[in-house]
Every structure is written in C-alpha cells, then in structure tokens.
Amino acid sequence: MGKESKAGELVVFGATIQGYAQACINLNIVAGSKAENLIGKIDVNGWYPFEKLLEIEKVVTTAYENAGPILERVGMEMMLGWYHYGPGKDIIKRGVDFLHFQTGSQGYASVVKGPENLVGSFNLEYLDEKEGKARIHSTTPFNKDQERGVIIGGMTAPGDLDYIDVKNEENSHIFEIEFA
C-alpha cells in the first residue's frame, strides 16, 4: 500500500511514478543512487501524493536548461514501458486505439485521483481516422511536454503507424495530432 494521502489531495498511482523514474533511468537522465532515491520504496499498486511525481520532474528540469524535449522523451518512454511491460498490449492493438482509450479520460482516470478541480481531464475531442487527424484537450496538472510524449509514445507503441506529429503551440492544453 502506498503512503496514505490526505482527503482532498491529488494522488497518483505508484506504477506511474515507477514508470516515470524508470524512463529517466532508461534515458540516462538519472543513474545510480540518485535514481534509487527517486524511486525509493514505491509500491506500484499504491497511491502517492502528486508531489512525489513532481520531485522526479524537478530533477529533470533542474538538470537541463531546455527540459521540454527531455520531458517529451520521458513521456514516450513511459508509454513504451506501459505498452510492452504493462497492460498496454491488452488495451490497444493499433496506434489509433490509444486515442480511443483517451475518450472520457479513461486512461488518465486510472492513474490519477483527487478533487475534480485538481485532477482535470485528458479528453479526445476529435478523431478522423481516414484523414489521420485528432485533437485532445488536457486540463491535467502534468507537464504538457511530457503529455505530448505520452501521446506520441502511446500511438507509436503498437508499431502500425509510420508518422505521428503532435503540436500544442497555440494552446498548451490542446494537442493537435496528425498520423498516418
């Protein structure tokens, strides 16, 4: 069981923290005792205060002047791990299935809990498979560079798509996706 959290607090599933830290280790962002300190004794089935995830993120943002591309890569690596070593293969068979999985924040709601005003949402607003276009609206507290990586990684993992582009420059909460 994870560390008990206070009522009304934003909490994140232990597997998400473990996945984030493991992605940082896999990408050689952190190593050795620093990595062990980040992960600590995380129970992958426990729930932890969201601040625990922010502690790991701070290691990345402190170490890199331009952390955006690094956080995007961490998001991608997290989803590749989720797909290949977690439940991903049972949930999505094609890259576009990952987008369907976001309908109504289904995927997001499985890893974050708390008051609605803190949790936010990660919703598929639009999908045209024939044109290869989609839009996700995110009001989550997660870093948007990392979320862009989550989308790319989740869609890339099944290996059936040749092209995936995700942009959120005009509005950081709106992810415009093109794929083929």
mmCIF file of C-alpha atoms in Angstrom:
data_model
loop_
_atom_site.group_PDB
_atom_site.id
_atom_site.type_symbol
_atom_site.label_atom_id
_atom_site.label_comp_id
_atom_site.label_asym_id
_atom_site.label_seq_id
_atom_site.Cartn_x
_atom_site.Cartn_y
_atom_site.Cartn_z
ATOM 1 C CA MET A 1 0.000 0.000 0.000
ATOM 2 C CA GLY A 2 1.294 3.441 -0.848
ATOM 3 C CA LYS A 3 1.754 6.325 1.527
ATOM 4 C CA GLU A 4 -1.591 7.440 2.876
ATOM 5 C CA SER A 5 -2.805 10.688 1.401
ATOM 6 C CA LYS A 6 -4.946 13.375 2.973
ATOM 7 C CA ALA A 7 -8.578 13.741 1.948
ATOM 8 C CA GLY A 8 -8.914 16.148 -0.953
ATOM 9 C CA GLU A 9 -5.329 15.648 -2.093
ATOM 10 C CA LEU A 10 -4.273 14.831 -5.647
ATOM 11 C CA VAL A 11 -2.752 11.339 -5.767
ATOM 12 C CA VAL A 12 -1.041 9.337 -8.495
ATOM 13 C CA PHE A 13 -0.800 5.583 -8.984
ATOM 14 C CA GLY A 14 2.554 4.087 -7.935
ATOM 15 C CA ALA A 15 3.104 2.465 -11.336
ATOM 16 C CA THR A 16 3.051 5.940 -12.900
ATOM 17 C CA ILE A 17 5.780 7.165 -10.544
ATOM 18 C CA GLN A 18 7.769 3.982 -11.115
ATOM 19 C CA GLY A 19 7.333 4.331 -14.893
ATOM 20 C CA TYR A 20 8.467 7.962 -14.840
ATOM 21 C CA ALA A 21 11.550 7.179 -12.762
ATOM 22 C CA GLN A 22 12.365 4.114 -14.887
ATOM 23 C CA ALA A 23 12.060 6.198 -18.054
ATOM 24 C CA CYS A 24 14.562 8.664 -16.595
ATOM 25 C CA ILE A 25 16.919 5.789 -15.790
ATOM 26 C CA ASN A 26 16.489 4.194 -19.248
ATOM 27 C CA LEU A 27 17.285 7.517 -20.920
ATOM 28 C CA ASN A 28 20.339 8.044 -18.677
ATOM 29 C CA ILE A 29 18.833 11.205 -17.209
ATOM 30 C CA VAL A 30 19.455 9.922 -13.687
ATOM 31 C CA ALA A 31 21.511 6.971 -12.532
ATOM 32 C CA GLY A 32 22.846 5.153 -9.512
ATOM 33 C CA SER A 33 21.946 6.239 -6.000
ATOM 34 C CA LYS A 34 20.100 9.320 -7.274
ATOM 35 C CA ALA A 35 17.734 7.067 -9.213
ATOM 36 C CA GLU A 36 17.255 4.790 -6.212
ATOM 37 C CA ASN A 37 16.432 7.824 -4.055
ATOM 38 C CA LEU A 38 13.826 8.942 -6.592
ATOM 39 C CA ILE A 39 12.065 5.619 -6.708
ATOM 40 C CA GLY A 40 12.578 4.691 -3.077
ATOM 41 C CA LYS A 41 10.188 2.008 -1.970
ATOM 42 C CA ILE A 42 7.374 2.680 -4.412
ATOM 43 C CA ASP A 43 4.590 0.108 -4.359
ATOM 44 C CA VAL A 44 3.433 0.042 -7.989
ATOM 45 C CA ASN A 45 -0.124 -0.685 -6.785
ATOM 46 C CA GLY A 46 -0.133 2.072 -4.163
ATOM 47 C CA TRP A 47 -1.266 5.688 -4.365
ATOM 48 C CA TYR A 48 1.067 8.597 -3.603
ATOM 49 C CA PRO A 49 0.812 12.379 -3.334
ATOM 50 C CA PHE A 50 1.249 14.016 -6.750
ATOM 51 C CA GLU A 51 4.208 15.918 -5.282
ATOM 52 C CA LYS A 52 6.225 12.679 -5.406
ATOM 53 C CA LEU A 53 6.000 12.755 -9.200
ATOM 54 C CA LEU A 54 6.880 16.462 -9.225
ATOM 55 C CA GLU A 55 10.057 15.675 -7.229
ATOM 56 C CA ILE A 56 11.252 13.440 -10.059
ATOM 57 C CA GLU A 57 10.248 16.008 -12.679
ATOM 58 C CA LYS A 58 12.248 18.659 -10.805
ATOM 59 C CA VAL A 59 15.397 16.546 -11.198
ATOM 60 C CA VAL A 60 14.932 16.767 -14.982
ATOM 61 C CA THR A 61 14.005 20.463 -15.117
ATOM 62 C CA THR A 62 16.926 21.361 -12.837
ATOM 63 C CA ALA A 63 19.470 19.307 -14.781
ATOM 64 C CA TYR A 64 18.512 20.587 -18.250
ATOM 65 C CA GLU A 65 18.226 24.210 -19.345
ATOM 66 C CA ASN A 66 15.779 23.260 -22.115
ATOM 67 C CA ALA A 67 13.915 20.383 -20.442
ATOM 68 C CA GLY A 68 10.934 20.296 -22.864
ATOM 69 C CA PRO A 69 12.382 17.773 -25.342
ATOM 70 C CA ILE A 70 13.688 15.640 -22.460
ATOM 71 C CA LEU A 71 10.266 15.582 -20.770
ATOM 72 C CA GLU A 72 8.664 14.687 -24.110
ATOM 73 C CA ARG A 73 11.079 11.758 -24.431
ATOM 74 C CA VAL A 74 10.307 10.681 -20.850
ATOM 75 C CA GLY A 75 6.586 10.611 -21.720
ATOM 76 C CA MET A 76 7.309 8.495 -24.791
ATOM 77 C CA GLU A 77 9.467 6.070 -22.813
ATOM 78 C CA MET A 78 6.796 5.774 -20.096
ATOM 79 C CA MET A 79 4.197 4.730 -22.653
ATOM 80 C CA LEU A 80 6.517 2.282 -24.389
ATOM 81 C CA GLY A 81 7.079 0.661 -20.994
ATOM 82 C CA TRP A 82 3.324 0.672 -20.286
ATOM 83 C CA TYR A 83 2.692 -0.987 -23.628
ATOM 84 C CA HIS A 84 5.473 -3.587 -23.637
ATOM 85 C CA TYR A 85 5.693 -4.437 -19.913
ATOM 86 C CA GLY A 86 2.316 -3.382 -18.559
ATOM 87 C CA PRO A 87 -1.299 -3.769 -19.651
ATOM 88 C CA GLY A 88 -0.907 -1.792 -22.899
ATOM 89 C CA LYS A 89 -0.878 -4.715 -25.343
ATOM 90 C CA ASP A 90 -4.185 -5.938 -23.906
ATOM 91 C CA ILE A 91 -5.794 -2.497 -24.238
ATOM 92 C CA ILE A 92 -4.543 -1.161 -27.573
ATOM 93 C CA LYS A 93 -3.811 -3.057 -30.771
ATOM 94 C CA ARG A 94 -3.297 -0.069 -33.134
ATOM 95 C CA GLY A 95 -1.865 3.383 -32.567
ATOM 96 C CA VAL A 96 -5.272 4.980 -33.070
ATOM 97 C CA ASP A 97 -6.653 2.720 -30.303
ATOM 98 C CA PHE A 98 -4.595 4.793 -27.875
ATOM 99 C CA LEU A 99 -6.632 7.831 -28.897
ATOM 100 C CA HIS A 100 -9.881 5.911 -28.366
ATOM 101 C CA PHE A 101 -8.568 4.942 -24.915
ATOM 102 C CA GLN A 102 -8.444 8.670 -24.048
ATOM 103 C CA THR A 103 -12.173 9.156 -24.649
ATOM 104 C CA GLY A 104 -13.620 10.475 -21.411
ATOM 105 C CA SER A 105 -10.186 10.438 -19.729
ATOM 106 C CA GLN A 106 -10.438 6.651 -19.377
ATOM 107 C CA GLY A 107 -6.675 6.084 -19.349
ATOM 108 C CA TYR A 108 -5.879 9.155 -17.282
ATOM 109 C CA ALA A 109 -8.533 8.407 -14.644
ATOM 110 C CA SER A 110 -6.891 5.053 -13.966
ATOM 111 C CA VAL A 111 -3.688 6.689 -12.685
ATOM 112 C CA VAL A 112 -4.749 9.963 -11.007
ATOM 113 C CA LYS A 113 -7.346 10.555 -8.290
ATOM 114 C CA GLY A 114 -8.454 13.513 -6.259
ATOM 115 C CA PRO A 115 -10.770 16.504 -6.267
ATOM 116 C CA GLU A 116 -12.147 17.193 -9.742
ATOM 117 C CA ASN A 117 -10.734 20.740 -9.787
ATOM 118 C CA LEU A 118 -7.212 19.336 -9.228
ATOM 119 C CA VAL A 119 -7.424 16.175 -11.340
ATOM 120 C CA GLY A 120 -8.533 17.849 -14.568
ATOM 121 C CA SER A 121 -9.150 15.749 -17.663
ATOM 122 C CA PHE A 122 -7.466 14.302 -20.754
ATOM 123 C CA ASN A 123 -10.190 14.014 -23.396
ATOM 124 C CA LEU A 124 -10.283 13.061 -27.031
ATOM 125 C CA GLU A 125 -12.320 15.870 -28.656
ATOM 126 C CA TYR A 126 -11.999 14.937 -32.303
ATOM 127 C CA LEU A 127 -10.827 11.962 -34.343
ATOM 128 C CA ASP A 128 -10.876 11.395 -38.084
ATOM 129 C CA GLU A 129 -9.051 8.135 -38.769
ATOM 130 C CA LYS A 130 -9.383 8.499 -42.548
ATOM 131 C CA GLU A 131 -7.740 11.953 -42.559
ATOM 132 C CA GLY A 132 -5.280 10.990 -39.824
ATOM 133 C CA LYS A 133 -6.210 13.870 -37.527
ATOM 134 C CA ALA A 134 -7.206 14.103 -33.894
ATOM 135 C CA ARG A 135 -7.423 16.615 -31.050
ATOM 136 C CA ILE A 136 -7.028 16.035 -27.319
ATOM 137 C CA HIS A 137 -7.904 18.644 -24.693
ATOM 138 C CA SER A 138 -5.946 18.375 -21.458
ATOM 139 C CA THR A 139 -6.519 20.189 -18.182
ATOM 140 C CA THR A 140 -4.336 17.820 -16.153
ATOM 141 C CA PRO A 141 -1.581 19.045 -13.821
ATOM 142 C CA PHE A 142 1.020 17.100 -15.835
ATOM 143 C CA ASN A 143 3.742 18.887 -17.763
ATOM 144 C CA LYS A 144 2.467 19.433 -21.310
ATOM 145 C CA ASP A 145 5.806 18.484 -22.918
ATOM 146 C CA GLN A 146 5.562 15.155 -21.104
ATOM 147 C CA GLU A 147 1.931 14.738 -22.190
ATOM 148 C CA ARG A 148 2.946 15.311 -25.806
ATOM 149 C CA GLY A 149 5.424 12.469 -25.347
ATOM 150 C CA VAL A 150 2.721 10.282 -23.781
ATOM 151 C CA ILE A 151 0.558 10.752 -26.879
ATOM 152 C CA ILE A 152 3.452 10.015 -29.255
ATOM 153 C CA GLY A 153 4.599 7.012 -27.226
ATOM 154 C CA GLY A 154 1.102 5.593 -26.825
ATOM 155 C CA MET A 155 0.419 5.849 -30.542
ATOM 156 C CA THR A 156 3.887 4.590 -31.542
ATOM 157 C CA ALA A 157 3.958 1.525 -29.275
ATOM 158 C CA PRO A 158 1.859 -0.886 -31.420
ATOM 159 C CA GLY A 159 4.145 -0.177 -34.407
ATOM 160 C CA ASP A 160 1.450 0.207 -37.065
ATOM 161 C CA LEU A 161 1.810 3.942 -37.763
ATOM 162 C CA ASP A 162 4.520 5.453 -39.971
ATOM 163 C CA TYR A 163 4.053 9.078 -38.907
ATOM 164 C CA ILE A 164 2.860 10.822 -35.749
ATOM 165 C CA ASP A 165 3.090 14.548 -35.120
ATOM 166 C CA VAL A 166 1.705 16.244 -32.009
ATOM 167 C CA LYS A 167 1.600 20.017 -31.614
ATOM 168 C CA ASN A 168 0.300 22.210 -28.826
ATOM 169 C CA GLU A 169 1.989 25.552 -29.511
ATOM 170 C CA GLU A 170 -1.149 27.687 -29.997
ATOM 171 C CA ASN A 171 -2.789 26.480 -26.801
ATOM 172 C CA SER A 172 -0.745 24.280 -24.464
ATOM 173 C CA HIS A 173 -3.918 22.423 -23.407
ATOM 174 C CA ILE A 174 -4.963 21.488 -26.981
ATOM 175 C CA PHE A 175 -2.970 18.748 -28.695
ATOM 176 C CA GLU A 176 -3.396 18.673 -32.474
ATOM 177 C CA ILE A 177 -2.386 15.249 -33.765
ATOM 178 C CA GLU A 178 -1.593 14.072 -37.288
ATOM 179 C CA PHE A 179 -0.841 10.452 -38.086
ATOM 180 C CA ALA A 180 -0.509 8.022 -40.978
#
